[in-house]
PDB file of C-alpha atoms in Angstrom:
ATOM      1  CA  MET A   1       0.060  -0.035  -0.045  1.00  0.00           C
ATOM      2  CA  ALA A   2       1.381   3.547  -0.954  1.00  0.00           C
ATOM      3  CA  GLU A   3       2.321   5.794   1.866  1.00  0.00           C
ATOM      4  CA  ILE A   4      -0.719   8.430   2.351  1.00  0.00           C
ATOM      5  CA  THR A   5       0.664  12.143   2.667  1.00  0.00           C
ATOM      6  CA  PRO A   6      -1.527  14.217   4.912  1.00  0.00           C
ATOM      7  CA  GLN A   7      -1.256  17.509   3.137  1.00  0.00           C
ATOM      8  CA  THR A   8       0.928  19.624   0.827  1.00  0.00           C
ATOM      9  CA  GLU A   9       3.799  21.706   2.088  1.00  0.00           C
ATOM     10  CA  ALA A  10       1.908  24.888   1.590  1.00  0.00           C
ATOM     11  CA  GLU A  11      -0.831  23.727   3.748  1.00  0.00           C
ATOM     12  CA  GLU A  12       1.499  22.752   6.462  1.00  0.00           C
ATOM     13  CA  ILE A  13       2.408  26.309   6.742  1.00  0.00           C
ATOM     14  CA  THR A  14      -0.962  27.793   6.790  1.00  0.00           C
ATOM     15  CA  GLN A  15      -2.925  25.250   8.902  1.00  0.00           C
ATOM     16  CA  PRO A  16      -2.388  25.039  12.738  1.00  0.00           C
ATOM     17  CA  PRO A  17      -0.862  21.752  14.109  1.00  0.00           C
ATOM     18  CA  VAL A  18      -3.186  19.223  15.235  1.00  0.00           C
ATOM     19  CA  GLY A  19      -2.774  15.970  17.272  1.00  0.00           C
ATOM     20  CA  PRO A  20      -2.778  12.373  15.979  1.00  0.00           C
ATOM     21  CA  LYS A  21      -5.854  11.047  14.438  1.00  0.00           C
ATOM     22  CA  THR A  22      -7.026   7.681  15.790  1.00  0.00           C
ATOM     23  CA  ALA A  23     -10.137   5.804  14.860  1.00  0.00           C
ATOM     24  CA  LEU A  24     -11.844   2.268  15.791  1.00  0.00           C
ATOM     25  CA  VAL A  25     -13.178   1.277  12.418  1.00  0.00           C
ATOM     26  CA  THR A  26     -15.798  -1.555  12.129  1.00  0.00           C
ATOM     27  CA  ILE A  27     -15.936  -3.513   8.834  1.00  0.00           C
ATOM     28  CA  ILE A  28     -19.297  -4.744   8.101  1.00  0.00           C
ATOM     29  CA  GLY A  29     -20.563  -6.687   5.018  1.00  0.00           C
ATOM     30  CA  ARG A  30     -22.222  -9.894   3.684  1.00  0.00           C
ATOM     31  CA  PRO A  31     -20.244 -13.146   3.696  1.00  0.00           C
ATOM     32  CA  SER A  32     -17.538 -13.147   0.903  1.00  0.00           C
ATOM     33  CA  ALA A  33     -17.919  -9.450   0.352  1.00  0.00           C
ATOM     34  CA  GLY A  34     -14.015  -8.989   0.630  1.00  0.00           C
ATOM     35  CA  LYS A  35     -13.733  -7.532   4.232  1.00  0.00           C
ATOM     36  CA  SER A  36     -10.810  -9.773   5.301  1.00  0.00           C
ATOM     37  CA  THR A  37      -9.104  -9.152   1.950  1.00  0.00           C
ATOM     38  CA  PHE A  38      -9.538  -5.363   2.494  1.00  0.00           C
ATOM     39  CA  LEU A  39      -7.890  -5.541   5.866  1.00  0.00           C
ATOM     40  CA  ASN A  40      -4.964  -7.540   4.670  1.00  0.00           C
ATOM     41  CA  THR A  41      -4.304  -5.261   1.775  1.00  0.00           C
ATOM     42  CA  ALA A  42      -4.663  -2.174   3.633  1.00  0.00           C
ATOM     43  CA  SER A  43      -2.366  -3.269   6.454  1.00  0.00           C
ATOM     44  CA  GLY A  44       0.033  -5.100   4.230  1.00  0.00           C
ATOM     45  CA  GLU A  45      -0.119  -8.025   6.360  1.00  0.00           C
ATOM     46  CA  GLU A  46      -2.165 -11.226   6.485  1.00  0.00           C
ATOM     47  CA  ILE A  47      -4.280 -10.610   9.537  1.00  0.00           C
ATOM     48  CA  SER A  48      -7.529 -12.239   8.765  1.00  0.00           C
ATOM     49  CA  ILE A  49      -7.859 -15.422   7.106  1.00  0.00           C
ATOM     50  CA  VAL A  50      -9.294 -15.627   3.574  1.00  0.00           C
ATOM     51  CA  SER A  51     -11.261 -18.425   1.850  1.00  0.00           C
ATOM     52  CA  SER A  52     -13.738 -18.968  -0.812  1.00  0.00           C
ATOM     53  CA  TYR A  53     -16.241 -20.196   1.816  1.00  0.00           C
ATOM     54  CA  PRO A  54     -18.768 -17.718   3.284  1.00  0.00           C
ATOM     55  CA  GLN A  55     -18.222 -16.772   6.982  1.00  0.00           C
ATOM     56  CA  THR A  56     -14.705 -17.766   7.207  1.00  0.00           C
ATOM     57  CA  THR A  57     -14.311 -15.059   9.965  1.00  0.00           C
ATOM     58  CA  ARG A  58     -15.874 -15.984  13.141  1.00  0.00           C
ATOM     59  CA  ASN A  59     -14.538 -13.336  15.455  1.00  0.00           C
ATOM     60  CA  ALA A  60     -13.920  -9.714  15.570  1.00  0.00           C
ATOM     61  CA  ILE A  61     -10.389  -9.633  14.480  1.00  0.00           C
ATOM     62  CA  LYS A  62      -8.329  -6.210  14.754  1.00  0.00           C
ATOM     63  CA  GLY A  63      -5.867  -4.898  12.226  1.00  0.00           C
ATOM     64  CA  ILE A  64      -3.995  -1.694  12.658  1.00  0.00           C
ATOM     65  CA  VAL A  65      -3.115   0.603   9.873  1.00  0.00           C
ATOM     66  CA  ASN A  66      -0.576   3.365  10.669  1.00  0.00           C
ATOM     67  CA  THR A  67       0.231   6.034   8.190  1.00  0.00           C
ATOM     68  CA  SER A  68       1.256   9.597   8.266  1.00  0.00           C
ATOM     69  CA  LEU A  69      -2.407  10.671   8.755  1.00  0.00           C
ATOM     70  CA  GLY A  70      -2.775   8.733  11.880  1.00  0.00           C
ATOM     71  CA  GLN A  71      -3.949   5.264  13.214  1.00  0.00           C
ATOM     72  CA  LEU A  72      -6.970   3.247  12.017  1.00  0.00           C
ATOM     73  CA  VAL A  73      -7.847   0.212  14.104  1.00  0.00           C
ATOM     74  CA  PHE A  74      -9.926  -2.107  11.955  1.00  0.00           C
ATOM     75  CA  VAL A  75     -12.229  -4.601  13.450  1.00  0.00           C
ATOM     76  CA  ASP A  76     -13.130  -7.290  10.789  1.00  0.00           C
ATOM     77  CA  THR A  77     -16.390  -8.833  11.849  1.00  0.00           C
ATOM     78  CA  PRO A  78     -18.126 -12.114  10.630  1.00  0.00           C
ATOM     79  CA  GLY A  79     -20.365 -11.801   7.440  1.00  0.00           C
ATOM     80  CA  TYR A  80     -23.761 -10.610   8.255  1.00  0.00           C
ATOM     81  CA  HIS A  81     -26.548 -12.658   6.788  1.00  0.00           C
ATOM     82  CA  ASP A  82     -29.978 -13.955   7.641  1.00  0.00           C
ATOM     83  CA  SER A  83     -29.909 -17.354   9.568  1.00  0.00           C
ATOM     84  CA  GLU A  84     -31.475 -18.501  12.753  1.00  0.00           C
ATOM     85  CA  LYS A  85     -28.753 -21.202  13.426  1.00  0.00           C
ATOM     86  CA  LYS A  86     -27.054 -20.645  16.832  1.00  0.00           C
ATOM     87  CA  MET A  87     -23.666 -20.101  15.559  1.00  0.00           C
ATOM     88  CA  ASN A  88     -24.827 -17.438  13.163  1.00  0.00           C
ATOM     89  CA  LEU A  89     -26.684 -15.677  15.680  1.00  0.00           C
ATOM     90  CA  ARG A  90     -23.571 -15.456  17.818  1.00  0.00           C
ATOM     91  CA  MET A  91     -21.796 -13.954  15.022  1.00  0.00           C
ATOM     92  CA  ARG A  92     -24.435 -11.314  14.126  1.00  0.00           C
ATOM     93  CA  SER A  93     -24.527 -10.240  17.716  1.00  0.00           C
ATOM     94  CA  ILE A  94     -20.642  -9.381  17.387  1.00  0.00           C
ATOM     95  CA  VAL A  95     -21.514  -7.421  14.386  1.00  0.00           C
ATOM     96  CA  THR A  96     -24.170  -5.154  16.083  1.00  0.00           C
ATOM     97  CA  ASP A  97     -21.975  -4.679  19.267  1.00  0.00           C
ATOM     98  CA  GLN A  98     -19.063  -3.400  17.239  1.00  0.00           C
ATOM     99  CA  LEU A  99     -21.058  -1.027  15.423  1.00  0.00           C
ATOM    100  CA  GLU A 100     -21.984   0.719  18.667  1.00  0.00           C
ATOM    101  CA  ASN A 101     -18.414   0.986  19.744  1.00  0.00           C
ATOM    102  CA  ALA A 102     -17.007   2.111  16.301  1.00  0.00           C
ATOM    103  CA  ASP A 103     -15.715   5.767  15.649  1.00  0.00           C
ATOM    104  CA  CYS A 104     -16.074   4.814  12.105  1.00  0.00           C
ATOM    105  CA  ILE A 105     -17.863   2.021   9.916  1.00  0.00           C
ATOM    106  CA  LEU A 106     -16.576   0.658   6.714  1.00  0.00           C
ATOM    107  CA  TYR A 107     -19.553  -1.033   4.732  1.00  0.00           C
ATOM    108  CA  VAL A 108     -17.990  -3.359   2.135  1.00  0.00           C
ATOM    109  CA  ILE A 109     -20.461  -4.400  -0.734  1.00  0.00           C
ATOM    110  CA  ASP A 110     -19.690  -7.138  -3.167  1.00  0.00           C
ATOM    111  CA  SER A 111     -20.505  -5.577  -6.573  1.00  0.00           C
ATOM    112  CA  THR A 112     -20.691  -8.802  -8.409  1.00  0.00           C
ATOM    113  CA  ARG A 113     -23.750  -9.890  -6.396  1.00  0.00           C
ATOM    114  CA  PRO A 114     -27.517  -8.161  -6.547  1.00  0.00           C
ATOM    115  CA  CYS A 115     -28.122  -6.112  -3.484  1.00  0.00           C
ATOM    116  CA  GLY A 116     -31.121  -8.045  -2.201  1.00  0.00           C
ATOM    117  CA  GLU A 117     -32.669  -8.464   1.191  1.00  0.00           C
ATOM    118  CA  GLU A 118     -29.608  -9.195   3.131  1.00  0.00           C
ATOM    119  CA  GLU A 119     -27.890  -6.254   1.829  1.00  0.00           C
ATOM    120  CA  ALA A 120     -31.092  -4.333   2.843  1.00  0.00           C
ATOM    121  CA  SER A 121     -30.818  -5.693   6.389  1.00  0.00           C
ATOM    122  CA  ILE A 122     -27.313  -4.216   6.684  1.00  0.00           C
ATOM    123  CA  THR A 123     -28.331  -0.901   5.506  1.00  0.00           C
ATOM    124  CA  THR A 124     -31.216  -0.952   7.993  1.00  0.00           C
ATOM    125  CA  LEU A 125     -28.464  -1.277  10.717  1.00  0.00           C
ATOM    126  CA  LEU A 126     -26.552   1.613   9.263  1.00  0.00           C
ATOM    127  CA  LYS A 127     -29.376   4.076   8.764  1.00  0.00           C
ATOM    128  CA  ASN A 128     -28.655   5.827  12.188  1.00  0.00           C
ATOM    129  CA  HIS A 129     -24.887   5.646  11.479  1.00  0.00           C
ATOM    130  CA  THR A 130     -24.388   7.506   8.359  1.00  0.00           C
ATOM    131  CA  GLN A 131     -22.381  10.332   9.943  1.00  0.00           C
ATOM    132  CA  LYS A 132     -19.607   7.855  10.628  1.00  0.00           C
ATOM    133  CA  LEU A 133     -19.890   5.564   7.517  1.00  0.00           C
ATOM    134  CA  VAL A 134     -17.806   4.986   4.499  1.00  0.00           C
ATOM    135  CA  VAL A 135     -18.843   2.598   1.784  1.00  0.00           C
ATOM    136  CA  ALA A 136     -16.435   0.462  -0.341  1.00  0.00           C
ATOM    137  CA  ILE A 137     -18.075  -1.046  -3.393  1.00  0.00           C
ATOM    138  CA  ASN A 138     -15.743  -3.714  -3.826  1.00  0.00           C
ATOM    139  CA  LYS A 139     -14.410  -6.377  -6.457  1.00  0.00           C
ATOM    140  CA  ILE A 140     -14.733  -3.878  -9.394  1.00  0.00           C
ATOM    141  CA  ASP A 141     -11.925  -5.966 -11.087  1.00  0.00           C
ATOM    142  CA  ASP A 142     -14.327  -8.900 -11.625  1.00  0.00           C
ATOM    143  CA  SER A 143     -15.918  -8.915 -15.189  1.00  0.00           C
ATOM    144  CA  HIS A 144     -19.325  -9.500 -13.281  1.00  0.00           C
ATOM    145  CA  ALA A 145     -19.076  -6.324 -11.403  1.00  0.00           C
ATOM    146  CA  LYS A 146     -21.841  -3.885 -11.423  1.00  0.00           C
ATOM    147  CA  PRO A 147     -20.753  -1.005  -9.220  1.00  0.00           C
ATOM    148  CA  THR A 148     -23.250   1.492 -10.847  1.00  0.00           C
ATOM    149  CA  GLN A 149     -26.117  -0.630  -9.416  1.00  0.00           C
ATOM    150  CA  ALA A 150     -24.603  -1.209  -6.125  1.00  0.00           C
ATOM    151  CA  GLN A 151     -24.017   2.622  -5.869  1.00  0.00           C
ATOM    152  CA  ALA A 152     -27.843   3.315  -6.758  1.00  0.00           C
ATOM    153  CA  PHE A 153     -28.807   0.849  -3.990  1.00  0.00           C
ATOM    154  CA  VAL A 154     -26.713   2.635  -1.368  1.00  0.00           C
ATOM    155  CA  GLN A 155     -27.856   6.069  -2.454  1.00  0.00           C
ATOM    156  CA  THR A 156     -31.655   4.755  -2.239  1.00  0.00           C
ATOM    157  CA  GLU A 157     -31.119   2.938   1.085  1.00  0.00           C
ATOM    158  CA  LEU A 158     -28.997   5.449   2.708  1.00  0.00           C
ATOM    159  CA  PRO A 159     -29.935   8.848   1.371  1.00  0.00           C
ATOM    160  CA  ASP A 160     -28.339  10.832   4.152  1.00  0.00           C
ATOM    161  CA  LEU A 161     -24.866   9.320   3.286  1.00  0.00           C
ATOM    162  CA  ASP A 162     -22.560  11.838   1.625  1.00  0.00           C
ATOM    163  CA  ALA A 163     -21.980  10.637  -1.941  1.00  0.00           C
ATOM    164  CA  LYS A 164     -18.218  11.289  -1.539  1.00  0.00           C
ATOM    165  CA  LYS A 165     -18.035   8.639   1.053  1.00  0.00           C
ATOM    166  CA  ILE A 166     -19.085   5.997  -1.483  1.00  0.00           C
ATOM    167  CA  LEU A 167     -16.080   4.604  -3.217  1.00  0.00           C
ATOM    168  CA  GLN A 168     -15.224   1.823  -5.669  1.00  0.00           C
ATOM    169  CA  THR A 169     -12.415  -0.525  -4.832  1.00  0.00           C
ATOM    170  CA  SER A 170     -10.811  -3.852  -5.651  1.00  0.00           C
ATOM    171  CA  ALA A 171      -9.289  -5.116  -2.379  1.00  0.00           C
ATOM    172  CA  LYS A 172      -7.590  -7.891  -4.303  1.00  0.00           C
ATOM    173  CA  ASP A 173      -5.897  -5.594  -6.646  1.00  0.00           C
ATOM    174  CA  ASP A 174      -5.339  -2.754  -4.156  1.00  0.00           C
ATOM    175  CA  THR A 175      -7.442  -0.396  -6.058  1.00  0.00           C
ATOM    176  CA  GLY A 176      -9.004   2.394  -4.212  1.00  0.00           C
ATOM    177  CA  ILE A 177      -7.844   1.250  -0.977  1.00  0.00           C
ATOM    178  CA  ASN A 178      -5.832   4.520  -0.182  1.00  0.00           C
ATOM    179  CA  GLU A 179      -9.036   6.633  -1.141  1.00  0.00           C
ATOM    180  CA  VAL A 180     -11.180   4.534   1.392  1.00  0.00           C
ATOM    181  CA  LEU A 181      -8.405   5.067   4.065  1.00  0.00           C
ATOM    182  CA  ARG A 182      -8.446   8.879   3.340  1.00  0.00           C
ATOM    183  CA  ALA A 183     -12.176   9.146   3.789  1.00  0.00           C
ATOM    184  CA  LEU A 184     -11.955   7.149   7.086  1.00  0.00           C
ATOM    185  CA  TYR A 185      -9.236   9.536   8.348  1.00  0.00           C
ATOM    186  CA  ASP A 186     -11.456  12.441   7.313  1.00  0.00           C
ATOM    187  CA  LEU A 187     -14.094  11.033   9.844  1.00  0.00           C
ATOM    188  CA  ALA A 188     -11.465   9.892  12.577  1.00  0.00           C
ATOM    189  CA  PRO A 189     -11.128  12.156  15.751  1.00  0.00           C
ATOM    190  CA  VAL A 190      -8.124  13.750  16.941  1.00  0.00           C
ATOM    191  CA  ALA A 191      -7.034  11.264  19.832  1.00  0.00           C
ATOM    192  CA  PRO A 192      -3.901   9.536  21.071  1.00  0.00           C
ATOM    193  CA  HIS A 193      -2.954   6.163  19.230  1.00  0.00           C
ATOM    194  CA  LEU A 194      -4.372   3.067  20.825  1.00  0.00           C
ATOM    195  CA  TYR A 195      -1.318   1.004  19.971  1.00  0.00           C
ATOM    196  CA  SER A 196       2.340   1.471  19.344  1.00  0.00           C
ATOM    197  CA  GLU A 197       3.300   1.987  15.618  1.00  0.00           C
ATOM    198  CA  GLU A 198       5.094  -1.261  15.349  1.00  0.00           C
ATOM    199  CA  PHE A 199       1.829  -3.232  15.962  1.00  0.00           C
ATOM    200  CA  TYR A 200      -0.361  -4.406  13.136  1.00  0.00           C
ATOM    201  CA  THR A 201      -2.724  -6.649  15.191  1.00  0.00           C
ATOM    202  CA  ASP A 202      -3.421  -7.418  18.746  1.00  0.00           C
ATOM    203  CA  GLN A 203      -4.141 -11.071  18.164  1.00  0.00           C
ATOM    204  CA  GLU A 204      -2.553 -13.371  20.734  1.00  0.00           C
ATOM    205  CA  VAL A 205      -0.150 -16.080  19.350  1.00  0.00           C
ATOM    206  CA  ASP A 206      -2.274 -19.124  19.941  1.00  0.00           C
ATOM    207  CA  PHE A 207      -5.160 -17.535  18.211  1.00  0.00           C
ATOM    208  CA  ARG A 208      -3.065 -16.520  15.179  1.00  0.00           C
ATOM    209  CA  ILE A 209      -1.649 -20.084  14.926  1.00  0.00           C
ATOM    210  CA  ALA A 210      -5.054 -21.684  15.326  1.00  0.00           C
ATOM    211  CA  GLU A 211      -6.488 -19.352  12.436  1.00  0.00           C
ATOM    212  CA  VAL A 212      -3.641 -20.192   9.977  1.00  0.00           C
ATOM    213  CA  ILE A 213      -4.291 -24.041  10.640  1.00  0.00           C
ATOM    214  CA  ARG A 214      -7.944 -23.390  10.069  1.00  0.00           C
ATOM    215  CA  GLU A 215      -7.437 -21.411   6.715  1.00  0.00           C
ATOM    216  CA  GLN A 216      -5.136 -24.196   5.332  1.00  0.00           C
ATOM    217  CA  ALA A 217      -7.803 -26.845   6.341  1.00  0.00           C
ATOM    218  CA  MET A 218     -10.841 -24.863   4.937  1.00  0.00           C
ATOM    219  CA  ASN A 219      -9.025 -24.062   1.566  1.00  0.00           C
ATOM    220  CA  ARG A 220      -8.554 -27.957   1.137  1.00  0.00           C
ATOM    221  CA  LEU A 221     -11.988 -29.228   2.163  1.00  0.00           C
ATOM    222  CA  SER A 222     -15.346 -29.001   0.557  1.00  0.00           C
ATOM    223  CA  GLN A 223     -19.141 -28.823   1.063  1.00  0.00           C
ATOM    224  CA  GLU A 224     -19.986 -28.496   4.811  1.00  0.00           C
ATOM    225  CA  ILE A 225     -17.006 -29.635   6.435  1.00  0.00           C
ATOM    226  CA  PRO A 226     -15.094 -26.383   6.341  1.00  0.00           C
ATOM    227  CA  HIS A 227     -17.866 -24.959   8.503  1.00  0.00           C
ATOM    228  CA  ALA A 228     -17.737 -27.877  10.765  1.00  0.00           C
ATOM    229  CA  ILE A 229     -14.104 -27.542  11.873  1.00  0.00           C
ATOM    230  CA  TYR A 230     -12.359 -25.507  14.496  1.00  0.00           C
ATOM    231  CA  VAL A 231      -8.807 -25.604  15.815  1.00  0.00           C
ATOM    232  CA  GLN A 232      -7.839 -26.286  19.443  1.00  0.00           C
ATOM    233  CA  ILE A 233      -4.334 -25.151  20.622  1.00  0.00           C
ATOM    234  CA  ALA A 234      -3.634 -27.810  23.181  1.00  0.00           C
ATOM    235  CA  ASP A 235      -0.127 -26.937  24.205  1.00  0.00           C
ATOM    236  CA  MET A 236       2.643 -24.200  23.200  1.00  0.00           C
ATOM    237  CA  GLU A 237       6.352 -24.416  24.371  1.00  0.00           C
ATOM    238  CA  MET A 238       9.521 -22.604  23.454  1.00  0.00           C
ATOM    239  CA  LYS A 239      11.946 -25.347  23.051  1.00  0.00           C
ATOM    240  CA  LYS A 240      14.688 -23.095  22.358  1.00  0.00           C
ATOM    241  CA  GLN A 241      15.147 -19.270  21.922  1.00  0.00           C
ATOM    242  CA  ASN A 242      13.944 -19.245  18.405  1.00  0.00           C
ATOM    243  CA  GLU A 243      11.925 -22.514  18.274  1.00  0.00           C
ATOM    244  CA  MET A 244       8.241 -22.993  19.359  1.00  0.00           C
ATOM    245  CA  TRP A 245       6.649 -26.477  19.467  1.00  0.00           C
ATOM    246  CA  VAL A 246       2.772 -26.496  19.176  1.00  0.00           C
ATOM    247  CA  ARG A 247       0.373 -29.436  19.589  1.00  0.00           C
ATOM    248  CA  ALA A 248      -3.006 -28.575  17.840  1.00  0.00           C
ATOM    249  CA  PHE A 249      -6.240 -30.411  17.015  1.00  0.00           C
ATOM    250  CA  LEU A 250      -8.425 -30.027  13.948  1.00  0.00           C
ATOM    251  CA  CYS A 251     -11.818 -30.708  15.536  1.00  0.00           C
ATOM    252  CA  VAL A 252     -14.733 -32.021  13.621  1.00  0.00           C
ATOM    253  CA  GLU A 253     -18.353 -32.613  14.457  1.00  0.00           C
ATOM    254  CA  ARG A 254     -18.690 -36.305  13.377  1.00  0.00           C
ATOM    255  CA  GLU A 255     -16.653 -39.336  13.164  1.00  0.00           C
ATOM    256  CA  SER A 256     -17.316 -39.554   9.451  1.00  0.00           C
ATOM    257  CA  GLN A 257     -15.655 -36.186   8.922  1.00  0.00           C
ATOM    258  CA  LYS A 258     -12.431 -37.200  10.855  1.00  0.00           C
ATOM    259  CA  GLY A 259     -11.516 -39.675   8.020  1.00  0.00           C
ATOM    260  CA  ILE A 260     -12.128 -36.920   5.222  1.00  0.00           C
ATOM    261  CA  VAL A 261      -9.831 -34.550   7.108  1.00  0.00           C
ATOM    262  CA  ILE A 262      -7.123 -37.060   7.642  1.00  0.00           C
ATOM    263  CA  GLY A 263      -7.285 -38.338   3.999  1.00  0.00           C
ATOM    264  CA  LYS A 264      -6.093 -41.466   2.476  1.00  0.00           C
ATOM    265  CA  GLY A 265      -2.861 -42.468   3.970  1.00  0.00           C
ATOM    266  CA  ALA A 266      -3.033 -39.316   6.125  1.00  0.00           C
ATOM    267  CA  THR A 267      -1.823 -37.193   3.013  1.00  0.00           C
ATOM    268  CA  LEU A 268      -4.493 -34.481   3.589  1.00  0.00           C
ATOM    269  CA  ILE A 269      -3.630 -33.696   7.316  1.00  0.00           C
ATOM    270  CA  LYS A 270      -0.084 -33.948   6.450  1.00  0.00           C
ATOM    271  CA  THR A 271      -0.411 -31.277   3.811  1.00  0.00           C
ATOM    272  CA  ILE A 272      -2.477 -29.104   5.927  1.00  0.00           C
ATOM    273  CA  ARG A 273       0.322 -29.393   8.592  1.00  0.00           C
ATOM    274  CA  VAL A 274       3.344 -28.691   6.269  1.00  0.00           C
ATOM    275  CA  GLU A 275       1.523 -25.648   4.643  1.00  0.00           C
ATOM    276  CA  SER A 276       0.531 -24.166   7.940  1.00  0.00           C
ATOM    277  CA  ILE A 277       4.108 -24.501   9.231  1.00  0.00           C
ATOM    278  CA  LYS A 278       5.125 -22.583   6.054  1.00  0.00           C
ATOM    279  CA  LYS A 279       2.856 -19.745   6.555  1.00  0.00           C
ATOM    280  CA  LEU A 280       3.533 -19.511  10.312  1.00  0.00           C
ATOM    281  CA  ARG A 281       7.437 -19.326   9.658  1.00  0.00           C
ATOM    282  CA  LYS A 282       6.751 -16.196   7.636  1.00  0.00           C
ATOM    283  CA  ILE A 283       4.493 -14.577  10.328  1.00  0.00           C
ATOM    284  CA  PHE A 284       6.514 -15.277  13.425  1.00  0.00           C
ATOM    285  CA  PRO A 285      10.205 -14.279  14.164  1.00  0.00           C
ATOM    286  CA  TYR A 286      10.924 -17.892  15.266  1.00  0.00           C
ATOM    287  CA  ARG A 287      10.470 -21.526  14.120  1.00  0.00           C
ATOM    288  CA  ILE A 288       7.086 -23.231  14.485  1.00  0.00           C
ATOM    289  CA  ASP A 289       7.097 -27.021  14.713  1.00  0.00           C
ATOM    290  CA  LEU A 290       3.526 -28.421  14.589  1.00  0.00           C
ATOM    291  CA  ASP A 291       2.161 -31.474  16.009  1.00  0.00           C
ATOM    292  CA  LEU A 292      -1.328 -31.601  14.219  1.00  0.00           C
ATOM    293  CA  GLN A 293      -4.270 -34.265  14.886  1.00  0.00           C
ATOM    294  CA  VAL A 294      -7.854 -34.726  14.186  1.00  0.00           C
ATOM    295  CA  LYS A 295     -10.571 -35.406  16.951  1.00  0.00           C
ATOM    296  CA  VAL A 296     -14.268 -35.601  17.027  1.00  0.00           C
ATOM    297  CA  ASP A 297     -16.074 -32.886  19.098  1.00  0.00           C
ATOM    298  CA  LYS A 298     -19.677 -34.053  18.399  1.00  0.00           C
ATOM    299  CA  ASN A 299     -22.225 -31.232  17.324  1.00  0.00           C
ATOM    300  CA  TRP A 300     -19.913 -28.535  18.676  1.00  0.00           C
ATOM    301  CA  ARG A 301     -21.910 -25.952  16.771  1.00  0.00           C
ATOM    302  CA  GLN A 302     -24.850 -26.534  19.142  1.00  0.00           C
ATOM    303  CA  LYS A 303     -22.903 -26.315  22.445  1.00  0.00           C
ATOM    304  CA  ASP A 304     -22.929 -22.955  24.180  1.00  0.00           C
ATOM    305  CA  SER A 305     -20.059 -23.746  26.247  1.00  0.00           C
ATOM    306  CA  ARG A 306     -17.861 -24.257  23.014  1.00  0.00           C
ATOM    307  CA  LEU A 307     -19.227 -21.448  21.110  1.00  0.00           C
ATOM    308  CA  ASP A 308     -18.469 -19.119  24.239  1.00  0.00           C
ATOM    309  CA  LYS A 309     -14.829 -19.906  23.767  1.00  0.00           C
ATOM    310  CA  LEU A 310     -14.714 -19.849  20.053  1.00  0.00           C
ATOM    311  CA  ILE A 311     -16.632 -16.692  19.179  1.00  0.00           C
ATOM    312  CA  LYS A 312     -15.756 -13.406  20.829  1.00  0.00           C
TER     313      LYS A 312
END
């Protein structure tokens, strides 16, 4: 991402100095709108895992963007959609809670899909927040994109929103990202930074490891299984100054799913382990050795105690 310059040299002379700008920015959108890709592109780091499957993000994940204009602390939320399943209701509550706490809101729309009832349910949530809202009409690089229709939908649903706050982006291609950041900085209050500038996320080590493993598993599984897995970090230990040993379990809901995740001759679980290690060694400044196994946690998506631990 290119460096954003706050003002010209002439402006620096005529304008009085101001303190640093800082904002907590909640990202909202339907599943697979590109929220996580936007966060990763804007920060220049792989903060939120990305998959072709809807609702990959299950938690409110923070990514921190520092530029010459200030600090934006993004909160990537689960995809918002209509479903009465227990797990989805938990994730929807995360979204609504984060809206209330936000200094700014970034609404990401997938311009390749029609704006129907689910999109309207999001704009209903946002009607009272237009003063702190920026809209990113995303995926304009796609041949199926219809950004003009998406813009018309937003202007109809949110007539109080300044048209300058509706921007077109391709998070995948890093198109329009700086313009969105500038719009958010315009809304950001003058306030002390929440994090030191060397931070780009506040995720704990065990959470980041679990998310990388889940990403590698999801991208190699199909049908319902990607949604039926979670990762449990059972143990972590620094063996040497630059080497961490981790024992983790890929947990599934049914015994029949266990064999699928392991794969014939244990080939799939080995691939997930090896690819997870490769990615983790790029993230952390020390080596990660991973002991990865599969176990069954029967019907875990229906257990309140399990959801309490996994969805926060």
